[in-house]
């Protein structure tokens, strides 16, 4: 049997799809699995045992990454089942054109006729899409293919190359000598509306270094180097370091998050790396609904201010960005302390929607 899994288009969403992907692999144990994804998310699943081959779908890249070429590859692979995590018309069209016999996905964006099995998205009383955990939608896709309920345990892997790169970072910044290392992740691919002010991150780094004696490492993506550099510079502490001048990769970020004591992050992909590696995480929410990305992870605290204009789901704030600026470093530091104390004592936060813990 040949199965094509169309992976989500966002890094964090790929992580949230791992319970479903793991269960698909277990249920169809003798099948050959082909992953279809954007090139920039491929590193998320590096080291995992779930995919036998990967095809890239890149509409801005060379012809070999466009959907006509993808459809040709899928026809050659003789796909029996295509599971579509993205809701795009393009993914359904590629699966249909690629000759997949079964095509399972959500009935959205006028693609219902291209699917053999259509799942209805959850809607509110007005007919709009109801904010609900996307991890549950991904699990519904797996169950529709015949799998047992996948559960909510996300899972990622690192490679020896990733771990070696992380060792070099730990050695360069003398982090092996620290009792705890806290990673800060200030970036967000969604847009500037998710960013917490650089000055707030710098003050938080100072508090972590001064009051907890933590080693602090500021993570970044290729387009966020200057942001990370500014945070470390403004913090002006010898134990606060930025990844800004290091060779970057998703694999390195995974390996760094895997070994940290705590991650403080915006609502972005690395937030889910922490949950997948069972690391405590404090997430700073601004313009987005927490319900969309709830993962039921027990070592997570989500902080979000109640503001009249939010959550607006906008990529760039058209007003004064109060949803993020009003969340103070003092409040985030207090949440981090409380979470660390809970984890260190062995007590469980339980499966709680931490939105009820919003800073007042």
Short mmCIF file of C-alpha atoms in Angstrom, two decimals:
data_model
loop_
_atom_site.label_atom_id
_atom_site.label_comp_id
_atom_site.label_asym_id
_atom_site.label_seq_id
_atom_site.Cartn_x
_atom_site.Cartn_y
_atom_site.Cartn_z
CA UNK A 1 0.00 0.00 0.00
CA UNK A 2 1.25 3.51 -0.84
CA UNK A 3 0.15 6.45 1.30
CA UNK A 4 0.76 10.14 0.61
CA UNK A 5 0.61 12.50 3.58
CA UNK A 6 0.26 16.17 2.64
CA UNK A 7 1.87 17.95 5.58
CA UNK A 8 0.74 21.34 6.96
CA UNK A 9 2.36 24.53 5.67
CA UNK A 10 3.42 25.95 9.05
CA UNK A 11 6.22 24.63 11.24
CA UNK A 12 4.11 24.45 14.40
CA UNK A 13 1.25 22.79 12.55
CA UNK A 14 3.58 20.02 11.36
CA UNK A 15 4.42 19.33 15.00
CA UNK A 16 0.72 19.24 15.88
CA UNK A 17 0.20 16.68 13.10
CA UNK A 18 2.73 14.24 14.60
CA UNK A 19 0.23 12.28 16.74
CA UNK A 20 -1.87 11.61 13.64
CA UNK A 21 1.19 10.83 11.52
CA UNK A 22 2.55 8.43 14.14
CA UNK A 23 -0.77 6.62 14.34
CA UNK A 24 -1.05 6.39 10.54
CA UNK A 25 2.40 4.78 10.45
CA UNK A 26 1.45 2.34 13.21
CA UNK A 27 -1.91 1.41 11.69
CA UNK A 28 -0.59 0.97 8.16
CA UNK A 29 2.64 -0.65 9.31
CA UNK A 30 3.60 -2.27 6.01
CA UNK A 31 2.67 0.68 3.79
CA UNK A 32 5.11 2.94 2.01
CA UNK A 33 4.71 6.53 3.20
CA UNK A 34 5.36 9.54 0.98
CA UNK A 35 5.41 12.98 2.57
CA UNK A 36 4.42 16.06 0.57
CA UNK A 37 5.49 19.37 2.07
CA UNK A 38 6.92 22.82 1.57
CA UNK A 39 10.74 22.80 1.63
CA UNK A 40 10.93 25.10 4.66
CA UNK A 41 9.10 22.65 6.97
CA UNK A 42 11.01 19.52 5.95
CA UNK A 43 13.49 19.87 8.80
CA UNK A 44 10.75 19.51 11.41
CA UNK A 45 10.46 15.76 10.79
CA UNK A 46 14.15 15.03 10.18
CA UNK A 47 15.19 12.03 12.24
CA UNK A 48 11.65 10.63 12.46
CA UNK A 49 10.81 7.06 11.33
CA UNK A 50 7.50 7.91 9.70
CA UNK A 51 8.25 8.85 6.07
CA UNK A 52 9.97 6.71 3.45
CA UNK A 53 10.23 9.48 0.85
CA UNK A 54 9.50 13.19 0.60
CA UNK A 55 8.24 15.24 -2.33
CA UNK A 56 8.47 19.03 -2.15
CA UNK A 57 5.68 21.33 -3.25
CA UNK A 58 7.13 24.78 -3.91
CA UNK A 59 5.17 26.98 -6.26
CA UNK A 60 7.94 29.60 -6.28
CA UNK A 61 10.79 27.18 -6.83
CA UNK A 62 11.96 25.19 -9.86
CA UNK A 63 9.50 23.33 -12.04
CA UNK A 64 10.27 20.07 -10.23
CA UNK A 65 8.55 21.53 -7.14
CA UNK A 66 5.37 22.73 -8.87
CA UNK A 67 2.10 20.84 -8.57
CA UNK A 68 2.11 19.39 -12.15
CA UNK A 69 5.47 17.74 -11.42
CA UNK A 70 4.22 16.62 -8.03
CA UNK A 71 1.15 15.03 -9.62
CA UNK A 72 3.42 13.17 -12.04
CA UNK A 73 5.51 11.83 -9.12
CA UNK A 74 2.37 10.76 -7.26
CA UNK A 75 1.07 8.89 -10.30
CA UNK A 76 4.36 7.03 -10.56
CA UNK A 77 4.11 6.18 -6.85
CA UNK A 78 0.60 4.70 -7.35
CA UNK A 79 -0.92 6.30 -4.28
CA UNK A 80 -3.73 4.35 -2.64
CA UNK A 81 -4.53 6.88 0.10
CA UNK A 82 -3.84 10.61 0.38
CA UNK A 83 -4.37 12.30 3.75
CA UNK A 84 -4.58 16.08 3.36
CA UNK A 85 -3.63 18.05 6.47
CA UNK A 86 -3.71 21.43 4.63
CA UNK A 87 -7.11 22.81 3.72
CA UNK A 88 -5.94 24.33 0.44
CA UNK A 89 -7.57 23.69 -2.93
CA UNK A 90 -4.09 23.13 -4.40
CA UNK A 91 -3.32 20.15 -2.17
CA UNK A 92 -6.60 18.43 -3.06
CA UNK A 93 -6.10 19.15 -6.75
CA UNK A 94 -2.58 17.69 -6.66
CA UNK A 95 -3.84 14.53 -4.92
CA UNK A 96 -6.68 14.18 -7.44
CA UNK A 97 -4.44 14.85 -10.43
CA UNK A 98 -1.87 12.47 -8.93
CA UNK A 99 -4.38 9.63 -9.13
CA UNK A 100 -4.75 8.89 -5.41
CA UNK A 101 -7.63 6.43 -5.05
CA UNK A 102 -8.76 7.71 -1.63
CA UNK A 103 -8.45 11.40 -0.78
CA UNK A 104 -9.37 12.42 2.75
CA UNK A 105 -9.59 16.06 3.82
CA UNK A 106 -11.78 18.82 5.17
CA UNK A 107 -14.47 20.21 2.89
CA UNK A 108 -13.17 23.76 2.56
CA UNK A 109 -12.20 26.19 -0.21
CA UNK A 110 -14.49 24.63 -2.82
CA UNK A 111 -12.49 21.41 -3.01
CA UNK A 112 -15.17 18.97 -1.85
CA UNK A 113 -15.61 17.36 -5.26
CA UNK A 114 -11.90 16.53 -5.37
CA UNK A 115 -12.15 14.46 -2.18
CA UNK A 116 -13.48 10.94 -1.82
CA UNK A 117 -14.06 11.42 1.94
CA UNK A 118 -15.00 14.89 3.15
CA UNK A 119 -14.90 16.01 6.78
CA UNK A 120 -17.00 18.97 7.90
CA UNK A 121 -15.16 21.70 9.83
CA UNK A 122 -16.62 22.81 13.14
CA UNK A 123 -18.74 25.96 12.92
CA UNK A 124 -20.31 28.33 15.41
CA UNK A 125 -24.00 29.21 15.61
CA UNK A 126 -23.53 31.93 12.97
CA UNK A 127 -21.94 29.52 10.52
CA UNK A 128 -18.40 30.83 10.89
CA UNK A 129 -15.43 28.61 11.64
CA UNK A 130 -15.27 27.84 15.34
CA UNK A 131 -11.84 28.23 16.98
CA UNK A 132 -10.93 24.72 18.08
CA UNK A 133 -7.65 22.81 18.51
CA UNK A 134 -6.22 21.98 15.11
CA UNK A 135 -4.52 18.94 16.64
CA UNK A 136 -8.01 17.46 17.03
CA UNK A 137 -8.80 18.11 13.36
CA UNK A 138 -5.60 16.36 12.34
CA UNK A 139 -6.54 13.41 14.53
CA UNK A 140 -9.96 13.28 12.87
CA UNK A 141 -8.24 12.86 9.51
CA UNK A 142 -6.26 9.89 10.82
CA UNK A 143 -9.35 8.31 12.34
CA UNK A 144 -11.27 8.73 9.08
CA UNK A 145 -8.60 6.65 7.37
CA UNK A 146 -9.28 3.80 9.83
CA UNK A 147 -6.85 4.58 12.65
CA UNK A 148 -7.50 4.51 16.38
CA UNK A 149 -7.63 7.87 18.20
CA UNK A 150 -4.03 9.19 18.04
CA UNK A 151 -4.06 11.08 21.33
CA UNK A 152 -2.28 14.38 21.89
CA UNK A 153 1.33 13.41 22.55
CA UNK A 154 3.40 15.29 20.02
CA UNK A 155 6.82 13.89 19.17
CA UNK A 156 9.96 15.06 17.39
CA UNK A 157 13.46 13.72 16.83
CA UNK A 158 16.93 15.15 16.44
CA UNK A 159 19.85 13.87 14.42
CA UNK A 160 23.49 13.43 15.50
CA UNK A 161 24.32 16.47 13.35
CA UNK A 162 21.72 18.55 15.22
CA UNK A 163 23.06 17.47 18.60
CA UNK A 164 26.66 18.17 17.62
CA UNK A 165 25.70 21.69 16.53
CA UNK A 166 23.86 22.20 19.83
CA UNK A 167 26.91 20.96 21.76
CA UNK A 168 29.02 23.59 20.02
CA UNK A 169 26.58 26.34 21.03
CA UNK A 170 26.49 25.07 24.63
CA UNK A 171 30.30 25.06 24.74
CA UNK A 172 30.75 28.46 23.08
CA UNK A 173 28.48 30.18 25.60
CA UNK A 174 29.59 28.07 28.60
CA UNK A 175 26.07 26.81 29.17
CA UNK A 176 27.25 23.44 30.49
CA UNK A 177 28.22 25.27 33.70
CA UNK A 178 24.68 26.55 34.26
CA UNK A 179 22.18 24.72 36.46
CA UNK A 180 19.44 25.85 34.10
CA UNK A 181 19.30 27.32 30.62
CA UNK A 182 16.23 29.23 29.51
CA UNK A 183 15.63 29.82 25.81
CA UNK A 184 13.79 32.87 24.53
CA UNK A 185 12.14 32.77 21.12
CA UNK A 186 11.11 36.29 20.01
CA UNK A 187 10.28 35.67 16.34
CA UNK A 188 7.10 34.62 14.56
CA UNK A 189 6.68 33.89 10.86
CA UNK A 190 2.97 34.81 10.99
CA UNK A 191 3.73 38.52 11.23
CA UNK A 192 4.84 41.41 13.42
CA UNK A 193 1.57 41.39 15.38
CA UNK A 194 2.79 38.30 17.25
CA UNK A 195 6.02 39.96 18.37
CA UNK A 196 6.56 40.93 22.00
CA UNK A 197 8.65 44.14 22.28
CA UNK A 198 12.41 43.64 22.14
CA UNK A 199 12.78 45.77 25.26
CA UNK A 200 10.40 43.47 27.15
CA UNK A 201 12.38 40.40 26.15
CA UNK A 202 15.61 42.12 27.25
CA UNK A 203 14.16 42.98 30.65
CA UNK A 204 12.91 39.41 31.07
CA UNK A 205 16.40 38.12 30.22
CA UNK A 206 17.87 40.41 32.89
CA UNK A 207 15.42 39.14 35.51
CA UNK A 208 16.12 35.51 34.61
CA UNK A 209 19.87 36.08 34.84
CA UNK A 210 19.82 38.23 37.99
CA UNK A 211 17.11 36.56 40.06
CA UNK A 212 17.33 32.92 38.94
CA UNK A 213 20.99 32.76 37.90
CA UNK A 214 19.88 31.31 34.57
CA UNK A 215 21.87 31.02 31.43
CA UNK A 216 19.72 32.65 28.74
CA UNK A 217 19.90 31.85 25.04
CA UNK A 218 17.96 33.95 22.53
CA UNK A 219 16.89 31.85 19.55
CA UNK A 220 16.20 33.19 16.07
CA UNK A 221 15.49 32.32 12.48
CA UNK A 222 17.48 33.65 9.51
CA UNK A 223 15.35 36.80 9.32
CA UNK A 224 15.42 37.44 13.07
CA UNK A 225 19.15 37.68 13.73
CA UNK A 226 19.11 41.42 14.43
CA UNK A 227 16.16 41.05 16.82
CA UNK A 228 18.03 38.40 18.82
CA UNK A 229 21.22 40.47 18.77
CA UNK A 230 19.37 43.52 20.11
CA UNK A 231 17.77 41.55 22.95
CA UNK A 232 21.11 40.20 24.15
CA UNK A 233 22.70 43.63 23.75
CA UNK A 234 20.01 45.43 25.72
CA UNK A 235 20.08 42.78 28.45
CA UNK A 236 23.80 43.46 28.93
CA UNK A 237 24.44 40.38 31.04
CA UNK A 238 27.36 38.01 30.59
CA UNK A 239 25.02 35.02 30.88
CA UNK A 240 22.63 36.22 28.15
CA UNK A 241 23.59 35.14 24.65
CA UNK A 242 22.06 35.32 21.18
CA UNK A 243 22.16 32.75 18.42
CA UNK A 244 22.40 35.60 15.92
CA UNK A 245 25.89 34.85 14.61
CA UNK A 246 25.62 31.05 14.47
CA UNK A 247 24.77 28.79 11.50
CA UNK A 248 21.01 28.30 11.80
CA UNK A 249 18.73 25.37 11.03
CA UNK A 250 15.47 23.89 12.25
CA UNK A 251 17.45 20.91 13.46
CA UNK A 252 19.65 23.11 15.64
CA UNK A 253 16.61 24.88 17.09
CA UNK A 254 15.02 21.53 17.91
CA UNK A 255 18.18 20.30 19.64
CA UNK A 256 18.51 23.53 21.67
CA UNK A 257 14.88 23.45 22.79
CA UNK A 258 15.18 19.75 23.65
CA UNK A 259 17.92 20.44 26.21
CA UNK A 260 16.69 23.73 27.69
CA UNK A 261 15.06 24.01 31.11
CA UNK A 262 12.29 26.32 29.91
CA UNK A 263 11.20 28.05 26.71
CA UNK A 264 9.57 31.48 26.69
CA UNK A 265 8.19 32.17 23.25
CA UNK A 266 5.76 33.99 21.06
CA UNK A 267 2.97 31.96 19.47
CA UNK A 268 5.23 30.38 16.87
CA UNK A 269 6.56 27.01 15.72
CA UNK A 270 9.26 26.45 18.38
CA UNK A 271 6.54 26.67 21.00
CA UNK A 272 5.44 23.22 19.85
CA UNK A 273 9.02 21.93 19.79
CA UNK A 274 8.98 22.35 23.58
CA UNK A 275 5.84 20.27 23.99
CA UNK A 276 7.16 17.58 21.63
CA UNK A 277 10.30 17.26 23.79
CA UNK A 278 8.37 17.57 27.08
CA UNK A 279 9.98 20.89 28.00
CA UNK A 280 8.07 23.53 30.01
CA UNK A 281 6.93 26.46 27.89
CA UNK A 282 5.44 29.90 28.49
CA UNK A 283 3.75 31.26 25.36
CA UNK A 284 2.92 34.93 24.84
CA UNK A 285 -0.29 35.35 22.86
CA UNK A 286 -1.45 38.58 21.27
CA UNK A 287 -3.58 38.66 18.11
CA UNK A 288 -4.41 34.95 17.85
CA UNK A 289 -7.00 32.71 19.50
CA UNK A 290 -5.37 30.30 21.93
CA UNK A 291 -8.02 27.72 21.04
CA UNK A 292 -6.68 27.17 17.51
CA UNK A 293 -3.36 25.83 18.76
CA UNK A 294 -4.21 24.28 22.12
CA UNK A 295 -2.28 21.01 22.39
CA UNK A 296 -3.37 19.88 25.88
CA UNK A 297 0.28 19.95 27.00
CA UNK A 298 0.42 19.91 30.81
CA UNK A 299 3.67 21.89 31.19
CA UNK A 300 2.45 24.95 29.29
CA UNK A 301 1.28 28.37 30.41
CA UNK A 302 -0.36 30.66 27.85
CA UNK A 303 -0.46 34.37 28.66
CA UNK A 304 -2.82 36.72 26.88
CA UNK A 305 -4.23 40.14 27.68
CA UNK A 306 -7.92 40.81 27.29
CA UNK A 307 -8.19 43.81 24.96
CA UNK A 308 -11.31 45.19 23.21
CA UNK A 309 -9.78 44.77 19.75
CA UNK A 310 -8.60 41.20 20.07
CA UNK A 311 -7.87 38.54 19.33
CA UNK A 312 -8.02 39.99 15.82
CA UNK A 313 -6.01 37.34 13.88
CA UNK A 314 -4.24 40.13 11.96
CA UNK A 315 -0.60 39.76 10.87
CA UNK A 316 0.19 43.44 11.45
CA UNK A 317 -1.50 45.51 14.13
CA UNK A 318 -3.43 48.48 12.66
CA UNK A 319 -3.65 50.18 16.08
CA UNK A 320 -1.23 50.38 19.02
CA UNK A 321 -0.36 46.67 19.54
CA UNK A 322 -1.67 46.83 23.09
CA UNK A 323 -2.32 43.06 23.23
CA UNK A 324 1.46 42.53 23.38
CA UNK A 325 2.84 45.77 24.81
CA UNK A 326 0.57 45.61 27.88
CA UNK A 327 1.91 42.17 28.80
CA UNK A 328 4.75 43.15 31.12
CA UNK A 329 8.10 41.41 31.70
CA UNK A 330 7.22 41.24 35.39
CA UNK A 331 4.10 39.19 34.63
CA UNK A 332 5.96 36.86 32.29
CA UNK A 333 8.77 36.37 34.82
CA UNK A 334 6.21 35.50 37.51
CA UNK A 335 4.57 32.95 35.21
CA UNK A 336 7.94 31.41 34.38
CA UNK A 337 8.82 31.13 38.08
CA UNK A 338 5.51 29.52 38.90
CA UNK A 339 5.77 27.02 36.05
CA UNK A 340 9.34 26.07 36.94
CA UNK A 341 8.41 25.60 40.60
CA UNK A 342 5.49 23.38 39.62
CA UNK A 343 7.61 21.25 37.30
CA UNK A 344 10.50 20.96 39.76
CA UNK A 345 8.18 19.85 42.56
CA UNK A 346 6.79 17.07 40.38
CA UNK A 347 3.28 18.46 40.55
CA UNK A 348 1.21 18.47 37.38
CA UNK A 349 -0.56 21.46 35.95
CA UNK A 350 -3.11 19.06 34.50
CA UNK A 351 -4.81 19.42 31.18
CA UNK A 352 -5.89 23.02 31.57
CA UNK A 353 -6.63 25.77 29.09
CA UNK A 354 -4.10 28.20 30.49
CA UNK A 355 -5.93 31.14 28.96
CA UNK A 356 -7.64 31.36 32.37
CA UNK A 357 -4.22 32.39 33.71
CA UNK A 358 -4.12 35.61 31.70
CA UNK A 359 -2.16 38.38 33.32
CA UNK A 360 -4.47 40.90 34.91
#
